[in-house]
Amino acid sequence: MQYALFPIFLYHFVISIFGWFKRKEVDAGKFAPVNRFALVIAAHNEEKVVGNIVRNLKSLDYPSDMYDIFVIADNCTDRTAEVAEANGAQVYKRYSEEKKGKGYALEWMFEKIFKMEKKYDAICVFDADNLVSPNFLKVMNKHLCMGHKLIQGYLDSKNPFDSIISGSYAITYWLNNRLFQLPRYYLGLSCAIGGTGFVVATDVLKKIGWGATCLTEDLEFTIKMVLNDMKVYWAHDAVVYDEKPLTLKQSWRQRKRWMQGQADCTCRYFLRLLRKAVKDRSMVAFDCALYLIQPLIIVTSGICLLVNFLKFILFYDFSTIMKTSSIISALSTLVATYISGIFVFIEGKISPKLLYYFVLFPFYNLTWIPIIIQGFICKDDKEWVHTIHTRSIDIQEINNKLKEEG
């Protein structure tokens, strides 16, 4: 089985090579701010953090008359709406017991934006716990001027030093940004929407519709774009800071939801993507299909490793274990994980505390195996589980913390 999986691992490794060296980007300042943006924040009981992102967005390095901030107070029972409005956002309250979740809330808000007298060239989507770099809209304006219709910003963490779990999340995102998203952008493949910090052209959204209402609406919309012969572009210099869970319990619940959504999308779209890849000779569709089954590949390789390890423990001399391909594969994976830390350093994210987190990073990765299994078993459970956010900080505090820890 491991020999059968080797070509897939090799494929991903070869793709990642193209992200090892960052190319010089066209200066966003060379593009006039001609695109008008609607900034949409989906919020459910986020009174502790929503004020920070509204203030943050109001201070972006982009003409203030070229963007508006909208907050969806989605089934809120706290002061989210009041806090957002007090900080200068336009608030729309939504209540629905049947259609719960971010995907439904966004679809509801998009329809309202389409009907507004003021017209927008693009819509940006954020979560209430986010903060963004001052140049965010300037960079997105550049991409839109270059003809890009769907762009994902660089996903970062606003609390990487709070716990081993939040640090492991941050490391995962940094590696994903550099070794998954960036090389696909360079190669002309589709990047993946990360749930927040993305921009979609209004004309595209009107044409193909949102319709992404599963537990992982970002993945579903990425697939819809690929099936419609479009793709997601990558803005490495437009940074979105996201709050990560602090405990394993919180992390487990969130990642289980992600895997439930991915399992749902795999069952509904995998064969359609493969058919498109064959019929249209589309490398973009093929790559997207492989991405869908990546969790299954991780579980399969993990189970193979465990079975082979137990087999040799029970029936063979322990000294022969090191000669097996499964152990060699495991050691190679471990070495590759630590070597990938070079790219965390290249991204300028290294610190003594993060070095400690990186040593424990493989143990965090191991927790993915039971989470993936549980997520696929429970894929038909569509109940949205809210992740609580409490880290109320501003962009300057994030920069100061990075300097202190660095």
Coordinates of C-alpha atoms in Angstrom, one line a residue:
M1 CA 0.0 0.0 0.0
Q2 CA 2.8 2.4 0.9
Y3 CA 4.4 1.9 -2.5
A4 CA 1.0 2.8 -4.1
L5 CA 0.9 6.0 -2.1
F6 CA 4.5 7.0 -2.9
P7 CA 3.7 8.7 -6.3
I8 CA 1.1 10.9 -4.5
F9 CA 3.7 12.0 -1.9
L10 CA 6.2 12.5 -4.6
Y11 CA 3.7 14.7 -6.5
H12 CA 3.1 17.0 -3.5
F13 CA 6.9 17.2 -2.8
V14 CA 7.7 18.2 -6.4
I15 CA 4.9 20.8 -6.3
S16 CA 6.3 22.2 -3.0
I17 CA 9.7 22.8 -4.6
F18 CA 8.3 25.7 -6.6
G19 CA 7.6 27.5 -3.3
W20 CA 11.1 27.2 -1.9
F21 CA 12.2 30.5 -3.6
K22 CA 9.9 33.5 -3.5
R23 CA 9.6 35.6 -6.7
K24 CA 9.6 39.3 -6.7
E25 CA 6.0 40.6 -6.9
V26 CA 4.8 43.6 -8.9
D27 CA 4.6 46.6 -6.5
A28 CA 0.9 47.1 -5.5
G29 CA 1.6 50.8 -5.2
K30 CA 1.9 51.0 -9.0
F31 CA -1.9 50.3 -9.4
A32 CA -4.4 53.1 -8.8
P33 CA -7.1 52.3 -6.2
V34 CA -9.8 51.8 -8.8
N35 CA -11.7 48.9 -7.2
R36 CA -14.4 49.5 -4.7
F37 CA -14.7 46.8 -1.9
A38 CA -17.5 45.6 0.4
L39 CA -15.8 44.1 3.5
V40 CA -18.0 41.5 5.0
I41 CA -17.5 40.1 8.6
A42 CA -19.6 37.1 9.6
A43 CA -20.0 37.2 13.4
H44 CA -21.9 35.0 15.8
N45 CA -21.6 36.2 19.5
E46 CA -18.3 37.9 18.9
E47 CA -18.7 41.0 21.1
K48 CA -15.2 40.5 22.6
V49 CA -13.3 40.7 19.3
V50 CA -15.5 42.3 16.6
G51 CA -14.6 45.9 17.6
N52 CA -10.9 45.3 17.0
I53 CA -11.4 44.1 13.4
V54 CA -13.8 47.0 12.6
R55 CA -11.3 49.5 13.9
N56 CA -8.5 47.7 12.1
L57 CA -10.3 47.7 8.7
K58 CA -11.2 51.4 9.1
S59 CA -7.5 52.2 9.2
L60 CA -6.3 50.4 6.1
D61 CA -4.0 52.0 3.6
Y62 CA -6.7 52.5 1.0
P63 CA -9.0 55.4 0.2
S64 CA -11.8 55.3 2.8
D65 CA -14.4 56.2 0.2
M66 CA -13.5 53.1 -1.8
Y67 CA -14.7 50.5 0.8
D68 CA -17.5 49.9 3.3
I69 CA -17.6 47.5 6.3
F70 CA -20.6 45.2 6.8
V71 CA -21.0 43.0 9.9
I72 CA -23.5 40.1 9.8
A73 CA -24.8 39.7 13.4
D74 CA -25.8 36.1 12.8
N75 CA -28.1 34.6 15.4
C76 CA -26.4 36.7 18.0
T77 CA -27.5 36.7 21.7
D78 CA -24.8 39.1 22.9
R79 CA -23.8 42.7 22.1
T80 CA -22.0 41.9 18.8
A81 CA -24.3 44.2 16.8
E82 CA -24.0 47.1 19.2
V83 CA -20.2 46.9 19.5
A84 CA -19.7 46.6 15.7
E85 CA -22.0 49.6 15.1
A86 CA -20.3 51.7 17.7
N87 CA -17.0 51.2 16.0
G88 CA -18.3 52.3 12.6
A89 CA -19.6 49.2 10.8
Q90 CA -22.9 48.8 9.0
V91 CA -24.7 46.0 10.8
Y92 CA -27.2 43.5 9.4
K93 CA -28.9 41.2 11.9
R94 CA -29.9 37.8 10.7
Y95 CA -32.0 35.1 12.6
S96 CA -32.6 31.6 11.3
E97 CA -33.0 28.4 13.2
E98 CA -33.1 26.3 10.0
K99 CA -30.1 27.7 8.1
K100 CA -27.3 28.1 10.7
G101 CA -23.7 28.6 9.8
K102 CA -21.3 31.0 8.1
G103 CA -22.0 29.7 4.6
Y104 CA -25.7 30.6 4.9
A105 CA -25.0 33.9 6.5
L106 CA -22.7 34.9 3.7
E107 CA -25.1 33.9 1.0
W108 CA -27.8 36.0 2.7
M109 CA -25.5 39.1 2.9
F110 CA -24.3 38.7 -0.7
E111 CA -27.8 39.0 -2.0
K112 CA -28.3 42.2 0.0
I113 CA -25.1 43.7 -1.4
F114 CA -26.1 42.9 -4.9
K115 CA -29.3 44.9 -4.5
M116 CA -27.7 47.9 -2.9
E117 CA -27.6 51.2 -4.8
K118 CA -23.9 51.6 -4.3
K119 CA -22.0 49.0 -6.5
Y120 CA -18.9 47.1 -5.5
D121 CA -16.2 45.6 -7.7
A122 CA -15.3 42.9 -5.1
I123 CA -16.3 41.5 -1.8
C124 CA -13.8 40.6 1.0
V125 CA -14.7 38.1 3.6
F126 CA -13.3 38.1 7.1
D127 CA -14.0 36.4 10.4
A128 CA -14.8 38.5 13.5
D129 CA -11.6 37.5 15.3
N130 CA -9.3 38.6 12.4
L131 CA -6.9 41.5 12.0
V132 CA -5.3 42.4 8.6
S133 CA -2.2 44.1 7.4
P134 CA -2.6 47.7 6.4
N135 CA -1.8 47.0 2.7
F136 CA -4.5 44.3 2.4
L137 CA -6.8 46.2 0.0
K138 CA -4.0 47.7 -1.9
V139 CA -2.6 44.2 -2.7
M140 CA -6.1 42.9 -3.6
N141 CA -6.7 45.9 -5.8
K142 CA -3.5 45.0 -7.7
H143 CA -4.7 41.4 -8.2
L144 CA -8.1 42.5 -9.5
C145 CA -6.4 44.9 -11.9
M146 CA -4.3 42.0 -13.1
G147 CA -7.6 40.1 -14.0
H148 CA -7.6 37.8 -11.0
K149 CA -11.2 37.1 -9.8
L150 CA -10.7 35.2 -6.6
I151 CA -7.8 35.8 -4.3
Q152 CA -6.8 34.4 -1.0
G153 CA -4.6 36.4 1.5
Y154 CA -1.8 35.0 3.5
L155 CA -3.2 33.2 6.6
D156 CA -1.3 34.0 9.8
S157 CA -1.9 33.6 13.5
K158 CA -2.5 36.4 16.0
N159 CA -1.7 34.2 19.0
P160 CA 1.1 31.8 18.0
F161 CA 2.8 32.0 21.4
D162 CA -0.2 31.4 23.6
S163 CA 0.1 27.6 23.8
I164 CA 1.6 24.5 22.1
I165 CA -1.7 24.0 20.3
S166 CA -1.9 27.6 18.9
G167 CA 1.8 27.4 18.1
S168 CA 1.3 24.1 16.2
Y169 CA -1.6 25.7 14.3
A170 CA 0.6 28.6 13.3
I171 CA 3.4 26.4 12.1
T172 CA 0.9 24.4 10.0
Y173 CA -0.4 27.6 8.4
W174 CA 3.1 29.0 7.7
L175 CA 4.2 25.8 6.0
N176 CA 0.9 25.5 4.1
N177 CA 1.3 29.1 2.9
R178 CA 4.8 28.5 1.6
L179 CA 4.7 24.9 0.4
F180 CA 1.1 24.5 -0.7
Q181 CA -0.4 27.8 -1.7
L182 CA 2.6 29.8 -3.1
P183 CA 3.9 27.1 -5.4
R184 CA 0.4 26.5 -6.9
Y185 CA 0.1 30.2 -7.6
Y186 CA 3.4 30.1 -9.4
L187 CA 2.5 27.0 -11.4
G188 CA -0.9 28.3 -12.5
L189 CA -2.8 25.7 -10.4
S190 CA -5.7 26.7 -8.1
C191 CA -4.8 27.7 -4.5
A192 CA -7.4 27.0 -1.8
I193 CA -9.7 29.5 0.0
G194 CA -8.9 29.4 3.7
G195 CA -12.2 30.5 5.1
T196 CA -11.3 34.1 5.7
G197 CA -9.2 36.8 4.2
F198 CA -10.3 36.2 0.6
V199 CA -11.6 38.5 -2.1
V200 CA -14.1 37.5 -4.9
A201 CA -15.0 39.7 -7.8
T202 CA -18.7 40.7 -7.6
D203 CA -19.4 39.8 -11.3
V204 CA -18.1 36.2 -10.7
L205 CA -20.1 35.8 -7.5
K206 CA -23.3 37.0 -9.3
K207 CA -22.5 34.6 -12.3
I208 CA -21.9 31.4 -10.5
G209 CA -23.5 32.1 -7.1
W210 CA -22.2 31.4 -3.7
G211 CA -24.1 28.2 -2.9
A212 CA -21.4 27.0 -0.4
T213 CA -23.3 26.1 2.7
C214 CA -21.6 23.0 4.0
L215 CA -19.4 22.9 7.2
T216 CA -16.4 23.9 5.0
E217 CA -17.9 26.6 2.8
D218 CA -14.4 27.7 1.7
L219 CA -13.5 24.3 0.3
E220 CA -16.8 24.0 -1.4
F221 CA -16.5 27.4 -3.2
T222 CA -13.0 26.6 -4.2
I223 CA -14.3 23.4 -5.9
K224 CA -17.1 25.3 -7.6
M225 CA -14.6 27.8 -9.1
V226 CA -12.5 24.9 -10.5
L227 CA -15.5 23.2 -12.0
N228 CA -16.4 26.5 -13.6
D229 CA -12.9 26.8 -15.2
M230 CA -11.7 29.4 -12.7
K231 CA -9.2 29.3 -9.9
V232 CA -8.0 30.8 -6.7
Y233 CA -5.0 33.1 -6.8
W234 CA -2.7 33.8 -3.9
A235 CA -1.7 37.2 -2.3
H236 CA 1.4 36.4 -0.2
D237 CA 1.8 40.0 1.0
A238 CA -1.8 40.6 2.1
V239 CA -1.8 39.2 5.6
V240 CA -4.8 38.0 7.7
Y241 CA -4.2 37.3 11.4
D242 CA -6.6 34.6 12.7
E243 CA -7.1 33.5 16.3
K244 CA -6.1 29.9 16.9
P245 CA -7.5 27.5 19.6
L246 CA -5.5 27.2 22.8
T247 CA -6.4 23.7 23.9
L248 CA -6.5 20.3 22.3
K249 CA -10.2 20.0 23.1
Q250 CA -11.0 23.2 21.2
S251 CA -8.7 22.2 18.4
W252 CA -10.1 18.8 18.1
R253 CA -13.7 20.1 17.8
Q254 CA -12.7 22.6 15.1
R255 CA -10.6 20.2 13.1
K256 CA -13.3 17.6 13.3
R257 CA -15.7 20.1 11.7
W258 CA -13.2 20.7 9.0
M259 CA -12.9 17.0 8.3
Q260 CA -16.7 16.5 8.3
G261 CA -16.9 19.2 5.7
Q262 CA -14.1 17.8 3.6
A263 CA -15.6 14.3 3.7
D264 CA -18.9 15.8 2.5
C265 CA -17.2 17.6 -0.3
T266 CA -15.1 14.5 -1.2
C267 CA -18.3 12.4 -1.6
R268 CA -20.0 15.0 -3.7
Y269 CA -17.2 16.4 -5.9
F270 CA -14.3 14.0 -6.1
L271 CA -15.6 12.1 -9.1
R272 CA -16.8 15.3 -10.9
L273 CA -13.3 16.8 -10.5
L274 CA -11.7 13.6 -11.9
R275 CA -14.1 13.5 -14.9
K276 CA -13.3 17.1 -15.6
A277 CA -9.5 16.4 -15.3
V278 CA -9.8 13.6 -17.8
K279 CA -12.3 15.2 -20.2
D280 CA -10.7 18.7 -20.3
R281 CA -7.2 17.5 -19.6
S282 CA -7.3 19.9 -16.6
M283 CA -4.3 19.8 -14.3
V284 CA -6.1 22.3 -12.1
A285 CA -9.1 19.9 -11.6
F286 CA -6.7 16.9 -11.0
D287 CA -4.8 18.8 -8.4
C288 CA -8.0 19.8 -6.6
A289 CA -9.2 16.2 -6.6
L290 CA -6.0 15.0 -5.0
Y291 CA -6.3 17.7 -2.4
L292 CA -9.8 16.4 -1.5
I293 CA -8.5 12.9 -0.7
Q294 CA -5.4 14.0 1.1
P295 CA -7.0 13.2 4.6
L296 CA -7.7 9.7 3.4
I297 CA -4.1 9.3 2.2
I298 CA -2.8 10.5 5.6
V299 CA -5.0 8.0 7.5
T300 CA -4.1 5.1 5.1
S301 CA -0.4 5.7 5.5
G302 CA -0.7 6.1 9.2
I303 CA -2.6 2.9 9.6
C304 CA -0.1 1.0 7.4
L305 CA 2.7 2.3 9.5
L306 CA 0.9 1.2 12.7
V307 CA 0.1 -2.3 11.4
N308 CA 3.6 -2.9 10.2
F309 CA 5.1 -1.7 13.4
L310 CA 2.8 -4.0 15.5
K311 CA 3.5 -6.9 13.1
F312 CA 7.2 -6.7 13.7
I313 CA 6.8 -6.1 17.4
L314 CA 4.7 -9.2 17.8
F315 CA 6.2 -11.6 15.3
Y316 CA 9.8 -10.5 14.6
D317 CA 13.0 -9.6 16.3
F318 CA 12.9 -5.9 17.2
S319 CA 16.2 -5.3 15.4
T320 CA 14.6 -6.0 12.0
I321 CA 12.2 -3.2 12.4
M322 CA 14.7 -0.6 11.1
K323 CA 15.0 -2.6 7.9
T324 CA 11.3 -2.2 6.9
S325 CA 10.1 0.2 4.4
S326 CA 7.4 1.5 6.8
I327 CA 9.9 2.5 9.4
I328 CA 12.2 4.1 6.8
S329 CA 9.1 5.9 5.5
A330 CA 8.2 7.1 9.1
L331 CA 11.7 8.3 9.7
S332 CA 11.8 10.1 6.4
T333 CA 8.5 11.9 7.3
L334 CA 9.9 12.9 10.6
V335 CA 13.1 14.2 9.1
A336 CA 11.1 16.1 6.4
T337 CA 8.9 17.7 9.1
Y338 CA 11.9 19.1 10.9
I339 CA 13.7 20.2 7.7
S340 CA 10.6 22.0 6.7
G341 CA 11.3 24.3 9.7
I342 CA 13.7 26.0 7.4
F343 CA 10.8 27.6 5.6
V344 CA 9.3 28.8 8.9
F345 CA 12.7 30.6 9.5
I346 CA 12.6 32.0 5.9
E347 CA 9.2 33.4 6.6
G348 CA 10.7 35.3 9.6
K349 CA 8.6 33.4 12.1
I350 CA 11.3 31.8 14.2
S351 CA 11.7 32.3 18.0
P352 CA 13.0 30.2 21.0
K353 CA 9.4 29.4 22.0
L354 CA 8.4 28.3 18.5
L355 CA 11.5 26.1 18.3
Y356 CA 10.2 24.3 21.3
Y357 CA 6.8 24.0 19.7
F358 CA 8.4 22.7 16.5
V359 CA 10.0 19.8 18.4
L360 CA 6.6 18.7 19.5
F361 CA 4.9 19.5 16.2
P362 CA 4.9 15.8 14.9
F363 CA 2.8 14.8 18.0
Y364 CA 0.3 17.4 17.0
N365 CA 0.3 16.0 13.5
L366 CA -0.5 12.5 14.8
T367 CA -3.7 13.8 16.3
W368 CA -5.0 14.3 12.7
I369 CA -5.4 10.6 12.2
P370 CA -8.2 10.0 14.7
I371 CA -9.7 13.4 13.9
I372 CA -9.9 12.5 10.2
I373 CA -11.5 9.1 10.9
Q374 CA -14.1 10.7 13.2
G375 CA -14.8 13.5 10.8
F376 CA -15.4 11.1 7.9
I377 CA -17.6 8.9 10.1
C378 CA -19.7 11.9 11.2
K379 CA -19.8 13.6 7.8
D380 CA -23.6 13.6 7.7
D381 CA -23.8 15.7 10.9
K382 CA -24.3 19.2 9.5
E383 CA -24.6 21.0 12.9
W384 CA -22.3 24.1 13.0
V385 CA -20.1 24.2 16.1
H386 CA -19.1 27.7 17.0
T387 CA -15.4 28.4 17.9
I388 CA -15.2 30.9 20.8
H389 CA -12.8 33.8 20.4
T390 CA -11.5 36.0 23.2
R391 CA -8.1 37.4 22.1
S392 CA -8.9 41.1 22.0
I393 CA -5.7 42.7 20.6
D394 CA -4.9 45.1 17.9
I395 CA -2.4 44.9 15.0
Q396 CA 0.3 46.9 16.8
E397 CA 0.2 44.5 19.7
I398 CA 0.7 41.5 17.3
N399 CA 3.8 43.2 15.8
N400 CA 5.2 44.1 19.3
K401 CA 4.7 40.5 20.4
L402 CA 6.5 39.1 17.4
K403 CA 9.5 41.4 18.1
E404 CA 9.6 40.4 21.8
E405 CA 9.5 36.7 21.0
G406 CA 11.9 36.9 18.0

